[in-house]
Structures are given as C-alpha cells and as structure tokens.
Coordinates of N, CA and C in Angstrom, one line a residue:
M1 N 18.3 15.7 11.8 CA 18.9 14.5 11.2 C 18.7 13.3 12.1
E2 N 17.6 13.3 12.9 CA 17.3 12.2 13.8 C 16.7 11.0 12.9
S3 N 17.2 9.8 13.1 CA 16.7 8.8 12.3 C 16.7 7.5 13.1
N4 N 15.7 6.7 13.1 CA 15.8 5.5 13.8 C 16.8 4.6 13.1
I5 N 17.7 4.0 13.7 CA 18.8 3.2 13.1 C 18.3 2.0 12.1
F6 N 17.2 1.6 12.3 CA 16.7 0.4 11.5 C 15.8 0.8 10.4
N7 N 15.4 2.1 10.3 CA 14.5 2.6 9.1 C 15.1 3.5 8.1
S8 N 16.4 3.7 8.3 CA 17.0 4.7 7.4 C 18.1 4.0 6.6
P9 N 18.3 4.3 5.4 CA 19.5 3.8 4.7 C 20.7 4.7 5.1
L10 N 20.5 5.7 5.6 CA 21.9 6.5 6.0 C 22.5 6.1 7.2
T11 N 21.8 5.2 7.9 CA 22.5 4.7 9.2 C 23.1 3.4 8.9
P12 N 24.0 3.0 9.7 CA 24.7 1.7 9.6 C 23.7 0.5 9.9
A13 N 24.1 -0.6 9.5 CA 23.5 -1.9 9.7 C 23.4 -2.2 11.2
P14 N 22.5 -2.9 11.8 CA 22.4 -3.2 13.3 C 23.7 -3.9 13.7
D15 N 24.1 -4.7 12.9 CA 25.4 -5.6 13.3 C 26.6 -4.8 13.4
A16 N 26.7 -3.6 12.6 CA 27.8 -2.8 12.8 C 27.9 -2.1 14.1
L17 N 26.8 -2.0 14.8 CA 26.8 -1.4 16.1 C 26.7 -2.4 17.3
N18 N 26.6 -3.6 16.9 CA 26.4 -4.7 17.9 C 25.2 -4.5 18.6
L19 N 24.0 -4.3 17.8 CA 22.7 -4.2 18.4 C 21.8 -5.2 17.7
S20 N 20.7 -5.5 18.6 CA 19.8 -6.5 18.1 C 18.7 -5.7 17.2
P21 N 18.0 -6.4 16.4 CA 17.1 -5.6 15.7 C 15.8 -5.0 16.5
E22 N 15.6 -5.6 17.7 CA 14.7 -5.2 18.6 C 14.9 -3.8 19.4
T23 N 16.2 -3.4 19.2 CA 16.8 -2.3 19.9 C 16.3 -1.1 19.3
D24 N 15.8 -0.2 20.1 CA 15.3 1.0 19.7 C 16.2 2.2 20.0
V25 N 17.1 2.5 19.2 CA 18.1 3.5 19.4 C 18.1 4.5 18.3
F26 N 18.7 5.6 18.5 CA 18.9 6.6 17.5 C 20.4 7.0 17.2
V27 N 20.8 7.2 15.9 CA 22.1 7.4 15.6 C 22.3 8.8 15.1
F28 N 23.2 9.5 15.6 CA 23.5 10.9 15.1 C 25.0 11.0 14.7
P29 N 25.4 11.9 13.9 CA 26.8 12.2 13.6 C 27.3 12.9 14.7
T30 N 28.6 12.8 15.2 CA 29.2 13.5 16.3 C 29.6 14.8 15.9
S31 N 29.6 15.7 17.0 CA 30.2 17.1 16.8 C 31.7 17.1 16.7
F32 N 32.3 18.2 16.3 CA 33.7 18.1 16.4 C 34.2 17.9 17.6
A33 N 33.7 18.8 18.7 CA 34.3 18.3 20.1 C 34.1 16.9 20.4
Q34 N 33.0 16.3 20.1 CA 33.0 14.8 20.5 C 33.9 13.9 19.7
Q35 N 34.1 14.4 18.4 CA 35.2 13.6 17.6 C 36.7 13.8 18.3
R36 N 36.9 15.0 18.7 CA 38.3 15.1 19.5 C 38.3 14.2 20.5
L37 N 37.3 14.2 21.5 CA 37.3 13.3 22.6 C 37.4 11.9 22.2
W38 N 36.7 11.5 21.2 CA 36.7 10.1 20.8 C 38.2 9.7 20.3
F39 N 38.6 10.6 19.6 CA 40.0 10.5 19.0 C 41.1 10.2 20.2
I40 N 41.0 11.1 21.2 CA 41.9 11.0 22.4 C 41.6 9.6 23.1
D41 N 40.4 9.3 23.2 CA 40.2 7.9 23.8 C 40.6 6.7 23.1
Q42 N 40.9 6.9 21.8 CA 41.5 5.8 20.9 C 42.9 5.6 21.4
F43 N 43.6 6.6 21.8 CA 45.0 6.4 22.4 C 45.1 6.0 23.7
A44 N 44.0 6.2 24.5 CA 44.0 5.6 26.0 C 42.7 5.1 26.3
P45 N 42.4 3.9 25.8 CA 41.0 3.5 25.9 C 40.6 3.2 27.3
G46 N 39.3 3.6 27.6 CA 38.9 3.3 29.0 C 39.4 4.3 30.1
H47 N 40.4 5.2 29.8 CA 40.9 5.9 30.7 C 39.9 7.2 31.2
S48 N 39.8 7.6 32.3 CA 38.9 8.5 32.9 C 39.3 10.0 32.9
F49 N 39.9 10.3 31.8 CA 40.6 11.8 31.7 C 39.4 12.8 31.9
Y50 N 38.4 12.5 31.3 CA 37.1 13.5 31.1 C 36.0 13.1 31.8
N51 N 36.1 12.0 32.7 CA 34.9 11.7 33.6 C 35.1 12.4 34.9
L52 N 33.9 12.9 35.6 CA 33.9 13.4 36.9 C 33.0 12.5 37.6
T53 N 33.6 12.3 38.7 CA 32.8 11.4 39.6 C 32.6 12.0 40.9
T54 N 31.8 11.5 41.7 CA 31.4 12.0 43.1 C 30.9 11.0 43.9
A55 N 30.9 11.0 45.2 CA 30.4 10.0 46.1 C 29.5 10.9 47.1
L56 N 28.4 10.2 47.5 CA 27.6 11.0 48.5 C 27.6 10.1 49.8
Q57 N 27.5 10.8 50.9 CA 27.3 10.1 52.0 C 25.9 10.5 52.6
L58 N 24.9 9.6 52.6 CA 23.7 9.8 53.1 C 23.5 9.2 54.6
T59 N 22.7 10.0 55.3 CA 22.6 9.4 56.7 C 21.0 9.2 57.0
G60 N 20.7 8.4 57.7 CA 19.4 8.1 57.9 C 18.9 7.1 57.0
E61 N 17.5 6.9 57.0 CA 16.9 5.8 56.1 C 16.8 6.3 54.6
V62 N 17.2 5.5 53.8 CA 17.2 5.9 52.3 C 16.1 5.0 51.5
N63 N 15.5 5.6 50.9 CA 14.4 4.8 50.0 C 15.0 4.6 48.7
L64 N 15.6 3.4 48.5 CA 16.4 3.1 47.4 C 15.5 3.0 46.2
T65 N 14.3 2.7 46.3 CA 13.5 2.7 45.1 C 13.1 4.0 44.6
A66 N 13.0 5.0 45.5 CA 12.7 6.4 45.1 C 14.1 7.0 44.5
L67 N 15.1 6.7 45.1 CA 16.4 7.2 44.7 C 16.7 6.6 43.2
T68 N 16.4 5.5 43.1 CA 16.7 4.9 41.7 C 15.8 5.4 40.7
A69 N 14.5 5.7 41.1 CA 13.5 6.3 40.2 C 14.0 7.7 39.9
T70 N 14.6 8.3 40.9 CA 14.9 9.8 40.6 C 16.1 9.9 39.6
F71 N 17.1 9.0 39.7 CA 18.1 9.0 38.9 C 17.7 8.4 37.4
T72 N 16.8 7.7 37.3 CA 16.2 7.1 36.2 C 15.4 8.3 35.5
A73 N 14.6 9.0 36.1 CA 13.9 10.2 35.6 C 15.1 11.2 35.0
I74 N 15.9 11.6 35.7 CA 17.0 12.5 35.4 C 17.7 12.0 33.9
G75 N 18.0 10.7 34.0 CA 18.6 10.2 32.8 C 17.7 10.2 31.6
N76 N 16.3 9.9 31.9 CA 15.3 10.1 30.7 C 15.1 11.4 30.1
R77 N 15.4 12.4 31.1 CA 15.1 13.7 30.7 C 16.3 14.4 29.8
H78 N 17.6 13.7 30.1 CA 18.7 14.2 29.4 C 19.3 13.3 28.6
E79 N 19.1 13.5 27.2 CA 19.7 12.5 26.3 C 21.3 12.4 26.4
A80 N 22.0 13.3 26.9 CA 23.3 13.2 27.0 C 23.7 12.2 28.0
L81 N 22.9 11.8 29.0 CA 23.2 10.8 30.0 C 22.9 9.5 29.4
R82 N 22.2 9.3 28.2 CA 21.9 8.1 27.6 C 22.6 7.9 26.4
T83 N 23.6 8.8 26.1 CA 24.3 8.7 24.9 C 25.6 7.9 25.0
R84 N 25.9 6.9 24.1 CA 27.3 6.4 24.2 C 27.7 6.6 22.7
F85 N 29.1 6.1 22.5 CA 29.6 6.3 21.1 C 30.1 5.0 20.7
A86 N 30.0 4.9 19.3 CA 30.4 3.6 18.7 C 31.2 4.1 17.3
A87 N 31.9 3.2 16.9 CA 32.7 3.4 15.7 C 32.2 2.6 14.5
V88 N 31.7 3.3 13.4 CA 31.1 2.7 12.2 C 32.1 3.0 11.0
D89 N 32.7 2.1 10.6 CA 33.8 2.3 9.4 C 34.9 3.3 9.9
G90 N 35.2 3.0 11.1 CA 36.3 3.8 11.7 C 36.0 5.2 12.2
E91 N 34.7 5.7 11.9 CA 34.2 7.0 12.3 C 33.4 6.9 13.6
P92 N 33.4 7.9 14.5 CA 32.6 7.9 15.6 C 31.1 8.3 15.3
V93 N 30.2 7.7 16.0 CA 28.7 8.1 15.9 C 28.1 8.1 17.3
Q94 N 27.2 8.9 17.5 CA 26.4 8.9 18.8 C 25.4 7.9 18.7
V95 N 25.2 7.1 19.8 CA 24.1 6.1 19.9 C 23.3 6.5 21.1
I96 N 22.1 7.0 20.9 CA 21.3 7.4 22.0 C 20.2 6.4 22.3
A97 N 20.1 5.9 23.6 CA 19.1 5.0 23.9 C 17.8 5.8 24.3
P98 N 16.7 5.1 24.0 CA 15.4 5.9 24.2 C 15.1 5.9 25.6
E99 N 15.6 5.2 26.5 CA 15.4 5.2 28.0 C 16.6 5.1 28.8
A100 N 16.7 5.6 29.8 CA 17.8 5.5 30.8 C 17.8 4.2 31.4
D101 N 19.0 3.5 31.7 CA 19.3 2.3 32.3 C 20.2 2.7 33.5
I102 N 19.7 3.2 34.6 CA 20.6 3.7 35.6 C 20.8 2.6 36.7
L103 N 22.0 2.3 36.9 CA 22.3 1.3 38.0 C 22.8 2.2 39.2
T104 N 22.1 1.9 40.3 CA 22.3 2.5 41.6 C 23.1 1.4 42.4
R105 N 24.4 1.7 42.8 CA 25.1 0.8 43.7 C 25.1 1.5 45.1
V106 N 24.8 0.6 46.0 CA 24.8 1.1 47.4 C 25.9 0.3 48.2
G107 N 26.7 0.9 48.9 CA 27.6 0.4 49.6 C 27.5 0.9 51.2
F108 N 27.7 0.0 52.1 CA 27.6 0.4 53.6 C 28.9 0.3 54.1
L109 N 29.4 1.5 54.7 CA 30.6 1.6 55.3 C 30.3 1.8 56.9
R110 N 31.1 1.0 57.5 CA 31.0 1.1 59.0 C 32.4 1.1 59.7

C-alpha cells in the first residue's frame, strides 16, 4: 500500500501533514502496535517512555565526517529510523522520509 503522498487520492493533502509540495515522503497506515503507542503518547506528549538512549565515550582522534556518514548510511538502510508519526483527521499515520537526516552532536568533556 505504498503511495507517494502527493500522487494518490487515498492519502491526505500536504497541508494536513504540514509538508511542502516538494517534500518526497511516503505515508502508510499504522500497525495496531503503533496505534497503541501513539495513543499512549497522546496522554503524555513528548515523554520518553519507549525511547532508549545511549552515550559512547570515544578516545583518540574521531573522524566526524566518517562517523556522520556511517550514521546516515544506517538511517538510509532502515526505514524505521526515518519514520515519524502524524495525525490526520485524528488518526495516526506513518510518514517515512526517503533519506535519513542524522544529526551528530559532539560534546567534549574534560
């Protein structure tokens, strides 16, 4: 049921998802498990109940360009990492970006 958001009458209008017409994204219905998580998020918006985070301490010289390219390649390979959720007419939908936009933050601790 993959469809380009701007070429299918079955998908919402671009303004319903706050996207510009030049944006190339795909919209899919959510699974029942995703609907449950979306529903829970409506009661505690932005809470990190289901987010897992980690931090790494790297020693030595770090090639930031290569590190960012690696994370971007991983994001491009796995659409779950490019997926966000939006509400259309009160119902959740998956919005999948065609490419990963990975932000690598670097902090120096001394």
